[in-house]
PDB file of C-alpha atoms and ligand atoms in Angstrom:
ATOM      1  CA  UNK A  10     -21.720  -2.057  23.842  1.00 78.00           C
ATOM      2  CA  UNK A  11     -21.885  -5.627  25.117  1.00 83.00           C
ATOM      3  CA  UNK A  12     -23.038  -7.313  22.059  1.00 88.00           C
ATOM      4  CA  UNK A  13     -25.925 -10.294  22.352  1.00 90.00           C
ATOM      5  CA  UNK A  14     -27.392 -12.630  20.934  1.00 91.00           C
ATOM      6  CA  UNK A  15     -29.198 -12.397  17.390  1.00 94.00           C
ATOM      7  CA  UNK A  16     -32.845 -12.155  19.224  1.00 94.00           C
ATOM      8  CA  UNK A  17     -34.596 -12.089  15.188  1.00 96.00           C
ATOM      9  CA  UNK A  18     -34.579 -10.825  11.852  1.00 97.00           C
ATOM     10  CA  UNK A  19     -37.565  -8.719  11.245  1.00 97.00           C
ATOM     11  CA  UNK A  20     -39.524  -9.503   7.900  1.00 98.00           C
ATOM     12  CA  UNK A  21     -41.832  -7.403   6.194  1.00 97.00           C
ATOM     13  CA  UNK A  22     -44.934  -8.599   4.528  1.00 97.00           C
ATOM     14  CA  UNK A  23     -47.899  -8.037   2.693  1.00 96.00           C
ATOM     15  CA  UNK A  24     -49.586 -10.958   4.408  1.00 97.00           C
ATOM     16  CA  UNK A  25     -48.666 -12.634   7.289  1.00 97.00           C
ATOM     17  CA  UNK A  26     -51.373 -15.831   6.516  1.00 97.00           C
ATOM     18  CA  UNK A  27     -49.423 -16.096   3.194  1.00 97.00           C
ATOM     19  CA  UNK A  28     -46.006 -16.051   4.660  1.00 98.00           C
ATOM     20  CA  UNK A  29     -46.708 -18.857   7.150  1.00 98.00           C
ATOM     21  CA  UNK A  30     -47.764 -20.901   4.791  1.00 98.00           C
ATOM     22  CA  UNK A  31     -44.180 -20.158   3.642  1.00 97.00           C
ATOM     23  CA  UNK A  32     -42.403 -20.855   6.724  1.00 97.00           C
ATOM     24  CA  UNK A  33     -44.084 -23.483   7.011  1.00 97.00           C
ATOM     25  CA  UNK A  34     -44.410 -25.244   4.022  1.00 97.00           C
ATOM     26  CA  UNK A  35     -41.340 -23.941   2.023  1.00 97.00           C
ATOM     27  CA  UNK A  36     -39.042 -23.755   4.925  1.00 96.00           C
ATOM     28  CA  UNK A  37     -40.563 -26.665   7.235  1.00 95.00           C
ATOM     29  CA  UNK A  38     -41.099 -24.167  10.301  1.00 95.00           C
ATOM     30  CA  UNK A  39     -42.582 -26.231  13.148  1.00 93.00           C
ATOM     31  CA  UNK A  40     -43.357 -23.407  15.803  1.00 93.00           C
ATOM     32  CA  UNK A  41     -45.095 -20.599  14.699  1.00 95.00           C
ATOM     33  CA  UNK A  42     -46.205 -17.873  17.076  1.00 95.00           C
ATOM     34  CA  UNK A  43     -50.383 -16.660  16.698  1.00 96.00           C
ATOM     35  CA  UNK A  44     -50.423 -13.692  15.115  1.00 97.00           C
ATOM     36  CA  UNK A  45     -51.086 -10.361  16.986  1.00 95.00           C
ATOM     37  CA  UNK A  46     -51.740  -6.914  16.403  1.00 94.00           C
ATOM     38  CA  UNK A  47     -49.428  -3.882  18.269  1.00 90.00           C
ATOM     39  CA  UNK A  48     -52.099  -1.036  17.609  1.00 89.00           C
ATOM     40  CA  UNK A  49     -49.741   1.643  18.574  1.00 85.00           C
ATOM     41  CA  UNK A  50     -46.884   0.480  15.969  1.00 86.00           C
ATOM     42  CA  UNK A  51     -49.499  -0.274  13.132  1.00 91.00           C
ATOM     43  CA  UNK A  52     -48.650  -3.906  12.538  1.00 93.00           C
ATOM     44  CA  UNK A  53     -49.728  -7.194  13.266  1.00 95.00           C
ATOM     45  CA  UNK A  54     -46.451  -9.299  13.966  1.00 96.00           C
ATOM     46  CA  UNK A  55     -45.927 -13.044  13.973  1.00 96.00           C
ATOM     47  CA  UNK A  56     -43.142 -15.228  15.066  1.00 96.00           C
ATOM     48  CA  UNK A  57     -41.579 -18.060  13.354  1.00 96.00           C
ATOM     49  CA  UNK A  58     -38.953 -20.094  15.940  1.00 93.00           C
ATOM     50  CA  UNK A  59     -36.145 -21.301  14.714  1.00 91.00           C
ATOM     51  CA  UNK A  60     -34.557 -24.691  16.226  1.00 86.00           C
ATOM     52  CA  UNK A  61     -33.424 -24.574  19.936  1.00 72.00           C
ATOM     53  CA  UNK A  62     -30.111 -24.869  20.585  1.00 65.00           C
ATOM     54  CA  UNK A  63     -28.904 -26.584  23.625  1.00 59.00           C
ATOM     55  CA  UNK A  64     -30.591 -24.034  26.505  1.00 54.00           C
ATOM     56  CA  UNK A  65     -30.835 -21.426  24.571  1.00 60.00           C
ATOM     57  CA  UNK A  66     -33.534 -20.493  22.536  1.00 72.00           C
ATOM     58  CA  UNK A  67     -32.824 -20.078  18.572  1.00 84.00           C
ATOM     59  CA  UNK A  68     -33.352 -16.802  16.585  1.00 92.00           C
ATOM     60  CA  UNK A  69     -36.562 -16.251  15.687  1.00 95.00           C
ATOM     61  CA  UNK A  70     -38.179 -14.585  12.286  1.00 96.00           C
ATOM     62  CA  UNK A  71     -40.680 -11.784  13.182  1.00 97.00           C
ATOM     63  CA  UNK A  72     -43.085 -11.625  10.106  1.00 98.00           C
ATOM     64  CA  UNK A  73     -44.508  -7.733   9.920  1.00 97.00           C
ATOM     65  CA  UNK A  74     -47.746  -6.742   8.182  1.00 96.00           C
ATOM     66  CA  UNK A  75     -49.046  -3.009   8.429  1.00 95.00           C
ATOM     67  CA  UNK A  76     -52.479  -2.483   9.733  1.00 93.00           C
ATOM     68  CA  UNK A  77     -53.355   0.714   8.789  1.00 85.00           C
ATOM     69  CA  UNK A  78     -52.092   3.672   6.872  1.00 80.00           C
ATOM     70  CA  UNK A  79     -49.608   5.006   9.756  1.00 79.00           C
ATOM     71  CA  UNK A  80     -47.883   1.980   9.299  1.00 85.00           C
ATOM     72  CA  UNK A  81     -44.308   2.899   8.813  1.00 82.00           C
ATOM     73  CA  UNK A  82     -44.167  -0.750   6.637  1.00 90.00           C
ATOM     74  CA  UNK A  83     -46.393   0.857   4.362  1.00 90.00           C
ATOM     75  CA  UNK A  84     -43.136   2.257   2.961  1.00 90.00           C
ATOM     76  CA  UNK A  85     -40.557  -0.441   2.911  1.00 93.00           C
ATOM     77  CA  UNK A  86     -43.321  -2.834   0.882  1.00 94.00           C
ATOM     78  CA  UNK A  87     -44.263   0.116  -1.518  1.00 93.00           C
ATOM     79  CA  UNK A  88     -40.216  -0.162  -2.498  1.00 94.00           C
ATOM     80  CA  UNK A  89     -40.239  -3.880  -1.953  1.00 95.00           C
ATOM     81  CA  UNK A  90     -43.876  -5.339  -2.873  1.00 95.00           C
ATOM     82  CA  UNK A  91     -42.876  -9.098  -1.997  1.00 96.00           C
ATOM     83  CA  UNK A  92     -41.651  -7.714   1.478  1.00 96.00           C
ATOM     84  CA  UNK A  93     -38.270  -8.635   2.556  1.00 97.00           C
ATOM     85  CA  UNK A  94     -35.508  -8.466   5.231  1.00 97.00           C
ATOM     86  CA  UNK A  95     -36.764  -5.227   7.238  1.00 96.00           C
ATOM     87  CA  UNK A  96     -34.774  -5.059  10.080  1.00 97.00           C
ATOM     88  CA  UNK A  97     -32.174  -7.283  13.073  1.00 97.00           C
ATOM     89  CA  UNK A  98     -32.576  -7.277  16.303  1.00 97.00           C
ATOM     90  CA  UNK A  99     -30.100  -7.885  19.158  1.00 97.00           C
ATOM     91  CA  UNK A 100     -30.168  -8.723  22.789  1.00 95.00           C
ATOM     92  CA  UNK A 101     -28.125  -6.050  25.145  1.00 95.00           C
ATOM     93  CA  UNK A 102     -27.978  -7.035  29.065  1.00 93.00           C
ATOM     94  CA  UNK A 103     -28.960  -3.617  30.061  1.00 94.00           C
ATOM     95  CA  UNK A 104     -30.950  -1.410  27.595  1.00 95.00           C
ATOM     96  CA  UNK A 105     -30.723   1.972  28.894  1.00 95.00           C
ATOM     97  CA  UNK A 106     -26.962   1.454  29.279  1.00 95.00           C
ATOM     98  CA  UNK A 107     -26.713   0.656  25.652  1.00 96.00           C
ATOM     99  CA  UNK A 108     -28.739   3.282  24.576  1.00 96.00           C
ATOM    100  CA  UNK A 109     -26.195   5.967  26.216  1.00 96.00           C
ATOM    101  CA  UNK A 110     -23.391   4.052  24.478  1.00 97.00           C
ATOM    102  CA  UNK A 111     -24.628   4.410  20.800  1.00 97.00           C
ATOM    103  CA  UNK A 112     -25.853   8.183  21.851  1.00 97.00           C
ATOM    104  CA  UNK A 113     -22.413   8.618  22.722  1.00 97.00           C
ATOM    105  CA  UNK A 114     -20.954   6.802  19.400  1.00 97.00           C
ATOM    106  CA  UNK A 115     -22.997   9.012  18.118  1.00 97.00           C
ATOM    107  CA  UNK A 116     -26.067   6.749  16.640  1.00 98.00           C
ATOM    108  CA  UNK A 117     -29.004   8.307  16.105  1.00 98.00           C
ATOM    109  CA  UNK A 118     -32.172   6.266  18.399  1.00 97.00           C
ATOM    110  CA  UNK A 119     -35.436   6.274  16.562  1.00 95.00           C
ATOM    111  CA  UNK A 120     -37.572   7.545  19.607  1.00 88.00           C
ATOM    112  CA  UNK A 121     -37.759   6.452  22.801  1.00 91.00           C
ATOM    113  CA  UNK A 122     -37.051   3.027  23.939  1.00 94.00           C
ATOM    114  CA  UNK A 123     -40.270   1.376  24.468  1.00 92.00           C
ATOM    115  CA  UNK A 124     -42.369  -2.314  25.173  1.00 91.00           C
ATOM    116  CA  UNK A 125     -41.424  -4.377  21.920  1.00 89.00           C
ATOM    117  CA  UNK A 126     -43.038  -7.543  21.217  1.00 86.00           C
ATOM    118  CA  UNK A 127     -41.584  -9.675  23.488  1.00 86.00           C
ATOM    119  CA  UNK A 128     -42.781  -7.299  26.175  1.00 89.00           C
ATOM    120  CA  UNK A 129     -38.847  -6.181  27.288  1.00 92.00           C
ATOM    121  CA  UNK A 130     -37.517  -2.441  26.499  1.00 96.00           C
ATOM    122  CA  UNK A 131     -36.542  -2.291  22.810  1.00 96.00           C
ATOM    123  CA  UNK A 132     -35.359   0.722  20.391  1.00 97.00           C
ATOM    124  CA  UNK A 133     -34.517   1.043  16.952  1.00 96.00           C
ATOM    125  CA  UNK A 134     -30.985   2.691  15.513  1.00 97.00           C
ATOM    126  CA  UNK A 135     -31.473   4.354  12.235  1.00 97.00           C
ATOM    127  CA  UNK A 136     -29.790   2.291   9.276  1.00 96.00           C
ATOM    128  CA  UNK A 137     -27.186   5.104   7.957  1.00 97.00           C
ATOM    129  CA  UNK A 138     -25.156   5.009  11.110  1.00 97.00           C
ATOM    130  CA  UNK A 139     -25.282   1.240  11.582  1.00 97.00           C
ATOM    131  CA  UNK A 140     -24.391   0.152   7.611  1.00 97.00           C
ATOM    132  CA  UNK A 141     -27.492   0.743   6.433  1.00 97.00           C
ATOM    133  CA  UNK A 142     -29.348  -1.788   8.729  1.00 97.00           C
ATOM    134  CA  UNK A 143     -31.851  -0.737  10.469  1.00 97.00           C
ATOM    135  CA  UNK A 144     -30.965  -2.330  13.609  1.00 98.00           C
ATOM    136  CA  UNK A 145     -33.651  -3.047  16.904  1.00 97.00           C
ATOM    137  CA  UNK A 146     -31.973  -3.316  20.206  1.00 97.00           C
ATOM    138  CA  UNK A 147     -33.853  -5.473  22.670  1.00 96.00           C
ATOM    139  CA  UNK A 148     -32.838  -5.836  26.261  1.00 95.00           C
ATOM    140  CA  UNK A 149     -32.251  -9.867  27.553  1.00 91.00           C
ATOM    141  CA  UNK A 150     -35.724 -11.374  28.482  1.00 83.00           C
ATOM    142  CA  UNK A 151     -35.457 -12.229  32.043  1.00 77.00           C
ATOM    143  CA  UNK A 152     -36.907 -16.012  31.728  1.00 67.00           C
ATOM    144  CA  UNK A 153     -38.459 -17.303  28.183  1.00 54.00           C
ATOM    145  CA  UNK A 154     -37.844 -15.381  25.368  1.00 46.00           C
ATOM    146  CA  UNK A 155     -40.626 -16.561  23.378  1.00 51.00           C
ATOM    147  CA  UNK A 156     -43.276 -17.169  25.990  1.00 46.00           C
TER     148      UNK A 156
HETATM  149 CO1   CO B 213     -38.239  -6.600  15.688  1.00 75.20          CO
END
């Protein structure tokens, strides 16, 4: 596993209009994605930048609200009604190659990898083999990660 960089911290939320006005008021956020909706994952996701540094781009926070009753947020924010820290995400050079490395460690993958929100290969490790965080594995945008 060639670790990466810390691509974002997911956050769940009942309301992603409400938690902008967080970001952005509370926590002085200047760059704060539109939000969209990812039908097929039942949620509407938004991201909040965090400041560049140098050339690279900084860690981002992806806000998470469930759209309909699939949702697998519904659960997480019927334990934790104000939302909260949901899950991390890494960058990995090569995403299929790390896949077959925690198979091998013996991780269990959450289905198959597939187009996250940034629009590279993603998949999600399940939290009791990774110290109880549920951890997303993102493969290196080729040019702009936050286009
Ligand atoms: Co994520």
């Amino acid at each position: 596993m060639k670790l990466g960089r810390l691509n974002h911290i997911g956050v769940a939320t009942p309301s992603i209009a409400d938690s902008i006005v967080h970001w952005r008021d509370t926590m002085g956020a200047v760059s704060i994605s539109e939000p969209f909706a990812m039908p097929e994952q039942g949620v509407k996701v938004c991201f909040v930048d965090t400041p560049n540094d140098g050339a690279m781009n900084g860690t981002q926070i992806e806000l998470i609200e469930p759209i309909n009753a699939d949702s697998p947020i519904h659960g997480f924010l019927a334990k934790n009604p104000l939302g909260g820290q949901h899950h991390i995400c890494f960058e990995v050079p090569d995403i299929m190659a790390a896949k077959a490395e925690f198979e091998t460690l013996g991780k269990r993958i959450l289905g198959d990898p597939r187009v996250g929100a940034h629009g590279t290969m993603i998949f999600f490790v399940h939290p009791k083999d990774m110290g109880g965080m549920l951890t997303e594995i993102m493969e290196t945008p080729k040019e702009d990660a936050h286009s």
